[in-house]
Structures are given as structure tokens and as C-alpha cells.
Short mmCIF file of C-alpha atoms in Angstrom, two decimals:
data_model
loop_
_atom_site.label_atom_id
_atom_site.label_comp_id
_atom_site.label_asym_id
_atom_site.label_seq_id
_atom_site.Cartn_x
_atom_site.Cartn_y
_atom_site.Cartn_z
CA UNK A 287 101.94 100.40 88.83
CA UNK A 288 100.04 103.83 88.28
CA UNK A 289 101.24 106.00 91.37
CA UNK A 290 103.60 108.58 90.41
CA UNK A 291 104.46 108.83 93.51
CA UNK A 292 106.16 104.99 94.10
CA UNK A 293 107.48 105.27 90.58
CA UNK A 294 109.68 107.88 91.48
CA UNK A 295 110.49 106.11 95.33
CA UNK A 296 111.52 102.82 93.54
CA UNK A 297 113.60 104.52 90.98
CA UNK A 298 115.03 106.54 93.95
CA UNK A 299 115.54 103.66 95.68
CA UNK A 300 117.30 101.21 93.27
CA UNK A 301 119.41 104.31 92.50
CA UNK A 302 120.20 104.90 96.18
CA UNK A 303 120.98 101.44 96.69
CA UNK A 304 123.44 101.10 93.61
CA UNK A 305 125.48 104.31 94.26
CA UNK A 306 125.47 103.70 97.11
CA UNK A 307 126.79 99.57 97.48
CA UNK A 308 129.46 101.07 95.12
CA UNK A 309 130.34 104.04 96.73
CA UNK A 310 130.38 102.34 100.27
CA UNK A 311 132.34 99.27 98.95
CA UNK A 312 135.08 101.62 96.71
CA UNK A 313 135.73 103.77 99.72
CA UNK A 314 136.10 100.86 102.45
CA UNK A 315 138.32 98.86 99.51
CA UNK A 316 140.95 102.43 99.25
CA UNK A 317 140.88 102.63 102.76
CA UNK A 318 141.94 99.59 103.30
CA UNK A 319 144.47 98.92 101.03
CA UNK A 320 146.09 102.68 102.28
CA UNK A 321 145.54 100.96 105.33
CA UNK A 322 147.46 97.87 104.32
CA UNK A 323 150.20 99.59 102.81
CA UNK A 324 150.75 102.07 105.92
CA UNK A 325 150.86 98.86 107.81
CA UNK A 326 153.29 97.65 105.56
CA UNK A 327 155.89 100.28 106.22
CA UNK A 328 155.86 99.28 109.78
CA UNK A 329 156.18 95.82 108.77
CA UNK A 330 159.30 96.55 106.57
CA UNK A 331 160.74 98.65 109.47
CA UNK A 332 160.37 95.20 111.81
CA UNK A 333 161.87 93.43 109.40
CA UNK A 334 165.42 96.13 108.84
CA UNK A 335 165.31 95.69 112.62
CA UNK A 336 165.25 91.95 112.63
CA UNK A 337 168.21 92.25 109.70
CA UNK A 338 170.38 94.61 111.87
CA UNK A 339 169.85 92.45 115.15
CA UNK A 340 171.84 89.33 113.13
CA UNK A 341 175.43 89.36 113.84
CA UNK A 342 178.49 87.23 113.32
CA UNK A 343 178.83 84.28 116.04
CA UNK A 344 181.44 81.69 117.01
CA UNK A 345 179.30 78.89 115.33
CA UNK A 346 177.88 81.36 112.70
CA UNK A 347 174.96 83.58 112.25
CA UNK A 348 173.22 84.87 115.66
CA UNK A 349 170.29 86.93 116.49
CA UNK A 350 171.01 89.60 118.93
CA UNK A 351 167.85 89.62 120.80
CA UNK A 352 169.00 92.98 122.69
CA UNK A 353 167.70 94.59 119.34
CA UNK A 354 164.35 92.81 119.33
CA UNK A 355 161.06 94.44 120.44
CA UNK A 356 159.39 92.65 123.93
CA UNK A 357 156.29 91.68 122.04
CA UNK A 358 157.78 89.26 120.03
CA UNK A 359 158.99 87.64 123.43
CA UNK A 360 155.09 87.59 124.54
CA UNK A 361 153.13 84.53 123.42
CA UNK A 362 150.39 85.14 120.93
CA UNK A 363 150.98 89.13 121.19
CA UNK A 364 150.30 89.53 117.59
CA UNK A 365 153.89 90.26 116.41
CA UNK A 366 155.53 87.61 114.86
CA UNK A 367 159.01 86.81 112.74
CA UNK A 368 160.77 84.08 110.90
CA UNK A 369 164.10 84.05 109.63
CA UNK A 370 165.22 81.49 106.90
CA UNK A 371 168.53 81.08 106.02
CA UNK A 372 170.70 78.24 104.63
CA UNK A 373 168.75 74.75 105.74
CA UNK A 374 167.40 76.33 108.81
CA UNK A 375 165.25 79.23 110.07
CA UNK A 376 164.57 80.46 113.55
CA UNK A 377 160.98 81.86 115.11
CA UNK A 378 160.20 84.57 117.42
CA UNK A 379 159.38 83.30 120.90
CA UNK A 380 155.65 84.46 120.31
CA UNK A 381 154.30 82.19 118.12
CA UNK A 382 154.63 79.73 120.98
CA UNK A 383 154.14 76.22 119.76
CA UNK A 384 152.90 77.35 116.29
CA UNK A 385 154.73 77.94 113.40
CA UNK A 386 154.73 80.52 110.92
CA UNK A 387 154.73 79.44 107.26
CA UNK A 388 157.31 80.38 104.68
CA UNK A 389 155.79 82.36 102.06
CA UNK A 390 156.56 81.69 98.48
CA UNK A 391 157.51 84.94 97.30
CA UNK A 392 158.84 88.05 98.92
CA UNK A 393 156.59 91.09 99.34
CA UNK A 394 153.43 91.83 101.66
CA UNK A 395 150.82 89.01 101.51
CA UNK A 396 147.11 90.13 102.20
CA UNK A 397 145.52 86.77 102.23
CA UNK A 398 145.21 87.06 105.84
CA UNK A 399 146.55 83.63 106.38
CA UNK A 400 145.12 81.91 109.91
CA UNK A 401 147.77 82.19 112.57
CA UNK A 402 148.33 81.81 116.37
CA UNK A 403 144.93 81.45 118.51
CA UNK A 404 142.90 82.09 115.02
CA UNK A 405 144.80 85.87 114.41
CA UNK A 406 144.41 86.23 110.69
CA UNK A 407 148.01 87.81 110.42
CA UNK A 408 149.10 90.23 107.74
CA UNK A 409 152.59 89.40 106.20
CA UNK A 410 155.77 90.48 104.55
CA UNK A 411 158.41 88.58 103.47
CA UNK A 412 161.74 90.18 102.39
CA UNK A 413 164.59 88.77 101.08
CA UNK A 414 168.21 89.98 102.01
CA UNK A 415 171.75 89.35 101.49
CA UNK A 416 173.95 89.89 105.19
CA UNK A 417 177.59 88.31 106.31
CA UNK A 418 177.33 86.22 103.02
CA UNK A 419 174.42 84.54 103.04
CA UNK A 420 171.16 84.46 102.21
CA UNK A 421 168.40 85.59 104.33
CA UNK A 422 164.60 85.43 104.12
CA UNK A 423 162.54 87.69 106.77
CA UNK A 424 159.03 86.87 107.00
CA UNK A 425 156.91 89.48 109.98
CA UNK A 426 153.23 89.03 110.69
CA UNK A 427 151.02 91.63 112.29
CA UNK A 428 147.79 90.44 113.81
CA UNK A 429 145.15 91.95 111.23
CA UNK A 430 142.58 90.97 113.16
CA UNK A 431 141.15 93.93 115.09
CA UNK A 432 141.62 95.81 111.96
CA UNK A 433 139.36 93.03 110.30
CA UNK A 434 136.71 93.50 112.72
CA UNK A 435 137.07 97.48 112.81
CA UNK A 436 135.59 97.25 109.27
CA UNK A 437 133.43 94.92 110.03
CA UNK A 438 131.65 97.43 112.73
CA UNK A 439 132.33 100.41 110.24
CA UNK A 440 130.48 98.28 106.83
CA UNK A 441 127.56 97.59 109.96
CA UNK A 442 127.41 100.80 110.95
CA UNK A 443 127.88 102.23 107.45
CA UNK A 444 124.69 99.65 106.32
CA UNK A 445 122.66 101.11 109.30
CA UNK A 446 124.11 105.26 108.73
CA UNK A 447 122.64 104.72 105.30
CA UNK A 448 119.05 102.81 105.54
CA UNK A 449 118.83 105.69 107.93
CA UNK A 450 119.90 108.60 105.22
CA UNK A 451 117.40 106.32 102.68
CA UNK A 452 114.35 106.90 104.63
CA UNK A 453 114.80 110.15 105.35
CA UNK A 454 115.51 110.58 101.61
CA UNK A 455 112.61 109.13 100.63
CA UNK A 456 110.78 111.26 103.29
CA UNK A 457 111.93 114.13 102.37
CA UNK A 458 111.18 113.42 98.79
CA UNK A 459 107.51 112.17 99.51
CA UNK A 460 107.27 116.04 100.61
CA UNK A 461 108.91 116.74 97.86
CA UNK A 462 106.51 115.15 95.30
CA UNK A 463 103.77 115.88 97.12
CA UNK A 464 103.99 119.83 97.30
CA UNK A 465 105.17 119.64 93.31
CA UNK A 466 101.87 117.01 92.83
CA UNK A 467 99.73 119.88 94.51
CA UNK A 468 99.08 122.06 91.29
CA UNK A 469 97.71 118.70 89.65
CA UNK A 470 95.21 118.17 93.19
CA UNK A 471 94.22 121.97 92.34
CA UNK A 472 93.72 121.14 89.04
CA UNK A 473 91.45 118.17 89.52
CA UNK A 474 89.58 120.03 92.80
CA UNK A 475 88.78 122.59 89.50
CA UNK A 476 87.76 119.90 87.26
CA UNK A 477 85.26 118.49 89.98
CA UNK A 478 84.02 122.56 90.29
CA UNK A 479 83.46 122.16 86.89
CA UNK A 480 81.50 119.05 87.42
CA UNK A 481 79.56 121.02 89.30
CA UNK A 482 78.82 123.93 87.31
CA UNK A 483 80.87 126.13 90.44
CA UNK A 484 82.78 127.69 87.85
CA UNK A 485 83.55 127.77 83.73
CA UNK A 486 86.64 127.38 83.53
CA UNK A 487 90.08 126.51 85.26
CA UNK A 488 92.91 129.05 87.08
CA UNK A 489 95.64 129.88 84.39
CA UNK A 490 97.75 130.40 87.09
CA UNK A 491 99.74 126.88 87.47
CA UNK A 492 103.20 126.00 86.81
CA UNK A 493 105.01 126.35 83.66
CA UNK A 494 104.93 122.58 83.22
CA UNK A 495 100.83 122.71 83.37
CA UNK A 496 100.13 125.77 81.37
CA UNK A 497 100.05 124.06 78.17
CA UNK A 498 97.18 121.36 79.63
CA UNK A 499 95.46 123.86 81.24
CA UNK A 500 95.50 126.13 78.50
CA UNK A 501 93.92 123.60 75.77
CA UNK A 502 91.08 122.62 78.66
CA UNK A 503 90.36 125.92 78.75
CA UNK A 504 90.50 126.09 75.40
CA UNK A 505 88.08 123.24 75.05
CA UNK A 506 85.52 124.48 77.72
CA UNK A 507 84.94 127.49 75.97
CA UNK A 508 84.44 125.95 72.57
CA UNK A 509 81.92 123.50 74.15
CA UNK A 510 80.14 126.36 75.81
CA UNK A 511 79.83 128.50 72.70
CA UNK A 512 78.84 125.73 70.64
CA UNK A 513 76.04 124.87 73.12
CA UNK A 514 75.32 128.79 73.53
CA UNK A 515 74.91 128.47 69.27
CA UNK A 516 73.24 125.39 69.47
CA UNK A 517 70.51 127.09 71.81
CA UNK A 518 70.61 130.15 70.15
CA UNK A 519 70.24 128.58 66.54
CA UNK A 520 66.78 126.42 68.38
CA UNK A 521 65.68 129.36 69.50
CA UNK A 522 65.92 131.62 66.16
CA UNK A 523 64.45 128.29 64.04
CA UNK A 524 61.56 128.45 66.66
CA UNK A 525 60.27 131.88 66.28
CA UNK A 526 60.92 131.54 62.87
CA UNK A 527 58.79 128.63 62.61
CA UNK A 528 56.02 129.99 64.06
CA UNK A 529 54.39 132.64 61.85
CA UNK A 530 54.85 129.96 58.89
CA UNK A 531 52.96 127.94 60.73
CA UNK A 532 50.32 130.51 61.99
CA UNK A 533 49.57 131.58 58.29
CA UNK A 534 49.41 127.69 57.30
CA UNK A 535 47.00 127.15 60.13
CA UNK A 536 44.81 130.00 58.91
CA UNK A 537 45.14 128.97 55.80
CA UNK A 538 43.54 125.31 56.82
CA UNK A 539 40.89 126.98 58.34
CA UNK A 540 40.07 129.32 55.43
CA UNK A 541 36.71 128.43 53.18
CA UNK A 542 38.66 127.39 50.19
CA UNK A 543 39.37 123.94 51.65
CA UNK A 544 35.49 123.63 52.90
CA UNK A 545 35.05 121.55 50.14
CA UNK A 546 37.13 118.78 50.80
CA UNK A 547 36.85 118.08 54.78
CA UNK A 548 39.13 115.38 54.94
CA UNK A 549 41.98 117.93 53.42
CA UNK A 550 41.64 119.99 55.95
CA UNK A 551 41.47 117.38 58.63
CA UNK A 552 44.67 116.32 57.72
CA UNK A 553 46.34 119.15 57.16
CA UNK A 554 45.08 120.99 60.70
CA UNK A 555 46.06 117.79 63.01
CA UNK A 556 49.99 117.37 61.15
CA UNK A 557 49.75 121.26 61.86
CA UNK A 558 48.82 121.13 65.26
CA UNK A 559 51.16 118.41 65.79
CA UNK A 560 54.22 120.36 64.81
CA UNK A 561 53.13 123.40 66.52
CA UNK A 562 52.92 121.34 69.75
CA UNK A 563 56.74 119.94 69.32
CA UNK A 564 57.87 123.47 68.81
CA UNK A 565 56.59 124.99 71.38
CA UNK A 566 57.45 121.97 73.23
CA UNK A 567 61.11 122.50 72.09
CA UNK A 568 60.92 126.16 73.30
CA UNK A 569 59.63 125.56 76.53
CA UNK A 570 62.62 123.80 77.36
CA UNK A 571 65.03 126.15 75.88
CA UNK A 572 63.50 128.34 78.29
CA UNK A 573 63.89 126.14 81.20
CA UNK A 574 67.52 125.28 81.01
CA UNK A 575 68.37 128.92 80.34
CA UNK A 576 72.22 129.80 80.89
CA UNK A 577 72.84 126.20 82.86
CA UNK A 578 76.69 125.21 82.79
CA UNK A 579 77.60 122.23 81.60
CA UNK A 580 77.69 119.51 83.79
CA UNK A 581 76.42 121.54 86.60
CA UNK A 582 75.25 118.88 89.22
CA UNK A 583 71.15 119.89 90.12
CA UNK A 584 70.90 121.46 93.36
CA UNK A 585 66.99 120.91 94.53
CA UNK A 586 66.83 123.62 97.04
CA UNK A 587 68.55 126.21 94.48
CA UNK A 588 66.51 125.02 91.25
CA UNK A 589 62.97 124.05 92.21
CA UNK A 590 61.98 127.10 93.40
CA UNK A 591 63.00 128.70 90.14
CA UNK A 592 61.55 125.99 87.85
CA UNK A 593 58.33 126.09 89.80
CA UNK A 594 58.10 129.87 89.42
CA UNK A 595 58.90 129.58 85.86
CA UNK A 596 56.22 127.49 85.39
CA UNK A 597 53.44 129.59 87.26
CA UNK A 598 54.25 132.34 84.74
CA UNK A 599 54.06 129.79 81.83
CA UNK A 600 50.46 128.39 83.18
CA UNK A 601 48.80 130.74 85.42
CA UNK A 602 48.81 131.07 88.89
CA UNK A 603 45.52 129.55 89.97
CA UNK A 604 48.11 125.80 89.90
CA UNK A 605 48.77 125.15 93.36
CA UNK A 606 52.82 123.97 92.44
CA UNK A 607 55.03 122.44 95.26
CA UNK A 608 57.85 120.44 96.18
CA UNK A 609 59.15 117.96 99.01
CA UNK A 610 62.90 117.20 98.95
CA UNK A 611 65.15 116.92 101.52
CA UNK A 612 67.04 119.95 102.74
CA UNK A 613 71.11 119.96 100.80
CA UNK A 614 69.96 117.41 98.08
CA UNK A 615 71.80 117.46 95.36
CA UNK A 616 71.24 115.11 92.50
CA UNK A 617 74.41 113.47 90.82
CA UNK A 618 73.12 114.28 87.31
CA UNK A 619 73.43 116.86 84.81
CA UNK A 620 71.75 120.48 85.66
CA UNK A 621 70.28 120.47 81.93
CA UNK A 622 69.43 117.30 81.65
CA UNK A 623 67.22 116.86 85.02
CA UNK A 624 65.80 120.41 84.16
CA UNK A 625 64.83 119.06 80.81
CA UNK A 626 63.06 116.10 82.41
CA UNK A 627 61.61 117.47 85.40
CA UNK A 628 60.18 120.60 83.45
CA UNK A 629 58.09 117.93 80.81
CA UNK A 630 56.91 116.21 83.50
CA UNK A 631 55.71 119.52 85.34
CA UNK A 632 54.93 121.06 82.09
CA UNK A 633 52.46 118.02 81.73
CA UNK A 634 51.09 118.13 84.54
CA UNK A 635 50.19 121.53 84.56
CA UNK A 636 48.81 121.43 80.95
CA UNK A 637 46.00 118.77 82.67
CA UNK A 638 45.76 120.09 86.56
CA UNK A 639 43.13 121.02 87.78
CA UNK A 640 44.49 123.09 91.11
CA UNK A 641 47.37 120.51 92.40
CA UNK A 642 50.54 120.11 90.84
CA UNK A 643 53.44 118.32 93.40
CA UNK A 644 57.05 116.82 93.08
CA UNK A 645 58.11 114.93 95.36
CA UNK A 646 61.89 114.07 95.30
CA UNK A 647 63.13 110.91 97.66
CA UNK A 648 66.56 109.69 98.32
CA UNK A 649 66.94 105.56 99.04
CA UNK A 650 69.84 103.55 100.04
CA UNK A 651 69.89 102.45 96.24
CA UNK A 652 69.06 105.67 94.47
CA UNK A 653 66.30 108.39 94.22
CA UNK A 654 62.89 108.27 93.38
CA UNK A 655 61.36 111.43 91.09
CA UNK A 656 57.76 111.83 91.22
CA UNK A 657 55.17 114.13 89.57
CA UNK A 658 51.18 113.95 90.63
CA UNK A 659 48.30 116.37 89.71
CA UNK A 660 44.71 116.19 90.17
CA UNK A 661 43.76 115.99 86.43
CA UNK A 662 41.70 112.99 84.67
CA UNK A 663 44.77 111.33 84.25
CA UNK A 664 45.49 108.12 82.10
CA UNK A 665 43.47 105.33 82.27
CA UNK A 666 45.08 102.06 83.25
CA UNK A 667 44.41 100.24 79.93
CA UNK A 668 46.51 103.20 77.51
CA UNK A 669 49.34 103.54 80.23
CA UNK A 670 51.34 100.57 78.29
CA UNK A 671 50.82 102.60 75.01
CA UNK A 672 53.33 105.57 75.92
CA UNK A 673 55.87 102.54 76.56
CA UNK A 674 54.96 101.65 72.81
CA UNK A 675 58.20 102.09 70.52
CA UNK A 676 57.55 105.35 68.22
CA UNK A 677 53.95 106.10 70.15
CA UNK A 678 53.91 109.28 71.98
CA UNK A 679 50.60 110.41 73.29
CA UNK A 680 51.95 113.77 73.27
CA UNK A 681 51.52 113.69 69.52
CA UNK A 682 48.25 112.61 69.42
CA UNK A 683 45.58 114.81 68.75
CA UNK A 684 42.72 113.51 71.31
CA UNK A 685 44.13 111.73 74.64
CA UNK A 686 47.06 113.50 77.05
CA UNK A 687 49.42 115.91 76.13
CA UNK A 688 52.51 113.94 77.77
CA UNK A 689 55.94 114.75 76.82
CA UNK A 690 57.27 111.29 77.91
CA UNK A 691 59.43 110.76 74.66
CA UNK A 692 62.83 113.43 75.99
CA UNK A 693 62.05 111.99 79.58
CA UNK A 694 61.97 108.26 78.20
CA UNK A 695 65.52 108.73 76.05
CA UNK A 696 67.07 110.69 79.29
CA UNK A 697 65.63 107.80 81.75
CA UNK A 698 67.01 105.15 79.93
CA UNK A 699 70.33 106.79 79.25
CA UNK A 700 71.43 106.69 83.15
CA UNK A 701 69.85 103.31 83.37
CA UNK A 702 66.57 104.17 85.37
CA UNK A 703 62.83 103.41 85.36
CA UNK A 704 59.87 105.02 84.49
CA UNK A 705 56.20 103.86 85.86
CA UNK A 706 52.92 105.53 85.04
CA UNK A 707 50.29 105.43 88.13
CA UNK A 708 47.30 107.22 89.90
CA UNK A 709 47.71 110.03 92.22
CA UNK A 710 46.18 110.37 95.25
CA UNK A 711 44.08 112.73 93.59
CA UNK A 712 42.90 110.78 90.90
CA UNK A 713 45.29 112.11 88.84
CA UNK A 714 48.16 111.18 86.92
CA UNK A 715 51.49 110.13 89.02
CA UNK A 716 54.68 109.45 87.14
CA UNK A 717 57.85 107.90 89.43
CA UNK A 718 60.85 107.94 87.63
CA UNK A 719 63.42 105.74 89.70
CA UNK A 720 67.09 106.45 89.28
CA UNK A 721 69.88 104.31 90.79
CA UNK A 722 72.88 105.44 92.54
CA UNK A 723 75.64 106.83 90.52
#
């Protein structure tokens, strides 16, 4: 179970449920027995009455029914007596053609014994001495509509508080909803971030959030100056680079090495070779410029930059363009897919003649990247050699200057596929197909 949400409305409701079985059942168990005991004083009362109404007769003890109440004279009225004294005992007229038991010791039985017609009767039995004898007095009180009163009051009481439960939990999905909001905020930000919409998140949460947003915060900003240093650092390295290599260059040109041709050879293609992955290296420090990270790659906000960056770069006689479909964004990194699209561009421009196009194409299973010129392109037979492990013909010094190796390691990192082919130009045409993410 990973919902916060019915976490907290189980707890609330085994919680509910347990106060409140105990609470219901303590309060209807008090009431009753103050109920009981109220209905015992009337009881005792009956039975004083009973005790006053016997009186000395000529053959003994008599009951002077002038002193009894008419609803012990009514069958079944739910008022009953029995007297017990000597061998005998006498019953009120009400208990008809039943018989109330004697009860085994005095005082007020709740047992609700089954009495006349089914009445569960509540009874009290008292003991007394009168005119020399011994008397038991035993009055029952129908219990019955009292018995049923709770019964309605635990029914109602059981519906009274399913209804208080799920307005309860109601009011406390509300509840945990508008306290949950800061954390939706808080993820809406994180997606923002995704996106490269914004750097880092609002500090203004609640007090329980402000140390996690804090330390993301904290986090984003060390990630982005340790990227800005990492660029920075390439950069610097770069331009350092490149008057060592200038003078080394010169120097494998100079007449002191004329004597030994193969030398020089040597030397000027390793040369050449590193002065092509530098400024390889540069050139895409340049293109990603001040990108967020994890900015998502927006084609109709990016293209037209990267395209214009790249007629500076190679002179604006290239004929560069771009189909994509209007709102496209690309559910990959801004960096990333500006490091791969601009060596595939940067290619193609290098060996274009006058046409350089990208076409970008959205399917029901991913995208398909594509980048065509009208150059000489690669013949059919050496297309399987830039597939080759550790062959780049980038680094070679006769052949194409293709920087396929950064696009090959990004390609296969999301899982995609990269195919060489022929332009409708004659040129070269590479396709790299993506799949949905």
C-alpha cells in the first residue's frame, strides 16, 4: 500500500471504529443500568405497597386488594407480583394462567427472565418480616419495550455514526488533500525542471518541506556549477591546446624534418587528427551553450538557433533547413540532442555542396531524425566501417569527416538506431530512429 492518502483513511477508520464500538457500547451499558436501577425504585415502591396491602384475617394473612394498583388486575398488563409466605404464595390476577417463578435470592434480577405472552420481565424480590411471619415479595415489570427502545437507539446509533464516518473521512480527504498540495507544487516544479522551465524550486513551502526543498536546491546548483566548470575547464584546455598545437604543426612542416619524410608523415596526420577532435570538442561546447539540465528540446525554439549557428560556423552560401511538425517537442535531453543533431549538421555541412536539410518525424512508435546533403557522400561498401568497434572515419585522414562516434554512444544510450543511406541528392542521409519514451 503506497497512497498516503488510504494510509491515513484506514488508520482513521480502524480508530473510528474502535472508539467508537467502545464509546457507543459504555454509554448504552451506564444508561441502562441507571435505567435499571431507576426502574428499580419503582419496583421496590410496588413491592412496600404490596407489604402494606397484607392485613390480619379471620383464617390468617389477607391481601387487601383495595390497596392494589388496577394493572395488576389486567391480564398480561406487564405488572406482575407474587407473594410467598409459609407453604403457600398467592399471584396477581395478571399473570393469568402463568406463573411467576420464585427467585432464589432477594434483590433486583436483570436476567430478563421470559414471562407472560414472551414479556422479558425485570424483577425484584424482597424479603420481609409482617404479623409474624415471613414474607417473600417478588414484582416484575415488563422490560420489554425498554429492550427494544435500545434496540432502535444501538440501530440508529450504528446508522448516526457510519454517517459521522463518511463525512469524517470526507472531510479529511479535503483535509489531506489541501496539506498534500505543497508536495503536487513541488513535483509540478520538478517536472519544470525536467523541462529546463526553470533552475530551481520555490523556497516558499511549508515548514515541514523546507528542509527537502532546501537540499534540492542545494543539489541543483552544485550540479549546475559543476557542469558550468566542467564546460568552462573544456573550453580553457581547448584554446590552450591550440597554439601548442599550431607551433607543433609548423614545426612538422619546417625543413629540418625534410630529410626523413616518413617522420613528418606521421607526425602531421596524429597532428591533424587531434586538431580535428578539438575543434570538434569546441564546436559543441559552442552549441549547447548555457542549456539547463534536463531541458526537454523544443524543435520550433532550437532549430532555428542551431541552424543559424551553423551558417556563421560554415558560410552562408549552405542552403540549411528544417521540417518538423509545429509544438514538437522531443522527450530527450536539450544537451544531449543538441550535441547529436549539431555533429550530424556539422558533418554535413563540412561535405555540402549547397543543400543541407533535417527532417524531424514523429511515428506511433517513436521519431525518426534525419540529416541529408548533396555532398559525395559514403559509398555503400565503407558505410559498415563507421559501425566498426574503435573505427571512426572522422579520424581518418582521407575519406569523410563524420563525427558518428558522440552520436553512436548517445544513440545507443536511449536504445535507438542509426542507418547510413543516400540522399535524394546523392548525398549522404543519416536516420537516426528513436523509440518512444
Amino acid at each position: 500500500m503506497r497512497s498516503i492518502q488510504r494510509r491515513l483513511s484506514l488508520g482513521l477508520i480502524s480508530v473510528m471504529v474502535i472508539v467508537g464500538l467502545v464509546l457507543a457500547q459504555t454509554s448504552l451499558w451506564l444508561f441502562e443500568v441507571g435505567l435499571q436501577r431507576y426502574l428499580e425504585a419503582g419496583l421496590r415502591n410496588d413491592s412496600e405497597s404490596l407489604l402494606v396491602a397484607l392485613v390480619r384475617g379471620p383464617q390468617g394473612l389477607q391481601l387487601d386488594e383495595r390497596h392494589l394498583s388496577p394493572a395488576y388486575q389486567r391480564p398480561f398488563s406487564g405488572h406482575y407480583f407474587r407473594i410467598d409466605f409459609s407453604d403457600s404464595h398467592w399471584r396477581s390476577r395478571s399473570l393469568w394462567d402463568q406463573d411467576l417463578p420464585l427467585l432464589e435470592l432477594p434483590g433486583l434480577h436483570s436476567n430478563l427472565q421470559l414471562g407472560p405472552g414472551g414479556q422479558r420481565l425485570l424483577v425484584l424480590r424482597s424479603d420481609y418480616r409482617r404479623l409474624g411471619q415471613s414474607i417473600s415479595i417478588s414484582v416484575a415489570q415488563d422490560y420489554t419495550p425498554v429492550s427494544d427502545s435500545f434496540l432502535r437507539m444501538r440501530q440508529i446509533g450504528v446508522g448516526l455514526g457510519l454517517a459521522a464516518l463518511l463525512l469524517i473521512l470526507f472531510l479529511q480527504r479535503l483535509t489531506v488533500r489541501r496539506a498534500l498540495k505543497p508536495l503536487e507544487r513541488a513535483r509540478e516544479q520538478i517536472a519544470q525542471l525536467q523541462q529546463g522551465q526553470r533552475s530551481q524550486l520555490d523556497d516558499q513551502v511549508p515548514v515541514e518541506l523546507e528542509p527537502l526543498v532546501a537540499q534540492i536546491n542545494h543539489l541543483l546548483a552544485h550540479t549546475e556549477d559543476s557542469l558550468k566548470r566542467s564546460r568552462n575547464a573544456l573550453g580553457n584546455l581547448g584554446h590552450a591546446l591550440k597554439t601548442p598545437l599550431a607551433v607543433l604543426l609548423s614545426l612538422a612542416s619546417s625543413e629540418k624534418l625534410d630529410d626523413h619524410p616518413e617522420l613528418r608523415k606521421v607526425l602531421k596526420e596524429q597532428l591533424e587528427q587531434v586538431q580535428q577532435r578539438l575543434n570538434r570538442e569546441l564546436n559543441r561546447a559552442r552549441l549547447s551553450g548555457d542549456a539547463l539540465p534536463g531541458a526537454l528540446f523544443d524543435c520550433d525554439a532550437e532549430l532555428p538557433g542551431l541552424l543559424a549557428t551553423l551558417n556563421m560556423i560554415h558560410g552562408e552560401h549552405l542552403a540549411l533547413s528544417y521540417v518538423a511538425p509545429p509544438g514538437l517537442q522531443l522527450p530527450w535531453d536539450r544537451e544531449d540532442l543538441l550535441e547529436l543533431l549539431g555533429n550530424l549538421l556539422d558533418n554535413a555541412c563540412k561535405w555540402a555542396d549547397a543543400e543541407v536539410r533535417l527532417s524531424v518525424i514523429e511515428r506511433t512508435d517513436g521519431f525518426a531524425l534525419s540529416v541529408e546533403d548533396d555532398g559525395p557522400g559514403i559509398p555503400e561498401e565503407q558505410r559498415a566501417q563507421v559501425f566498426s568497434r574503435g573505427t571512426r572515419l572522422d579520424e581518418q585522414t582521407d575519406g569523410h569527416g563524420l563525427g558518428l562516434g558522440i552520436v553512436r554512444d548517445i544513440v545507443d544510450t536511449w536504445g535507438g538506431l542509426l542507418v547510413l543511406g543516400e540522399s535524394e541528392w546523392g548525398g549522404l542521409k543519416v536516420v537516426v530512429e528513436l523509440p518512444k519514451r
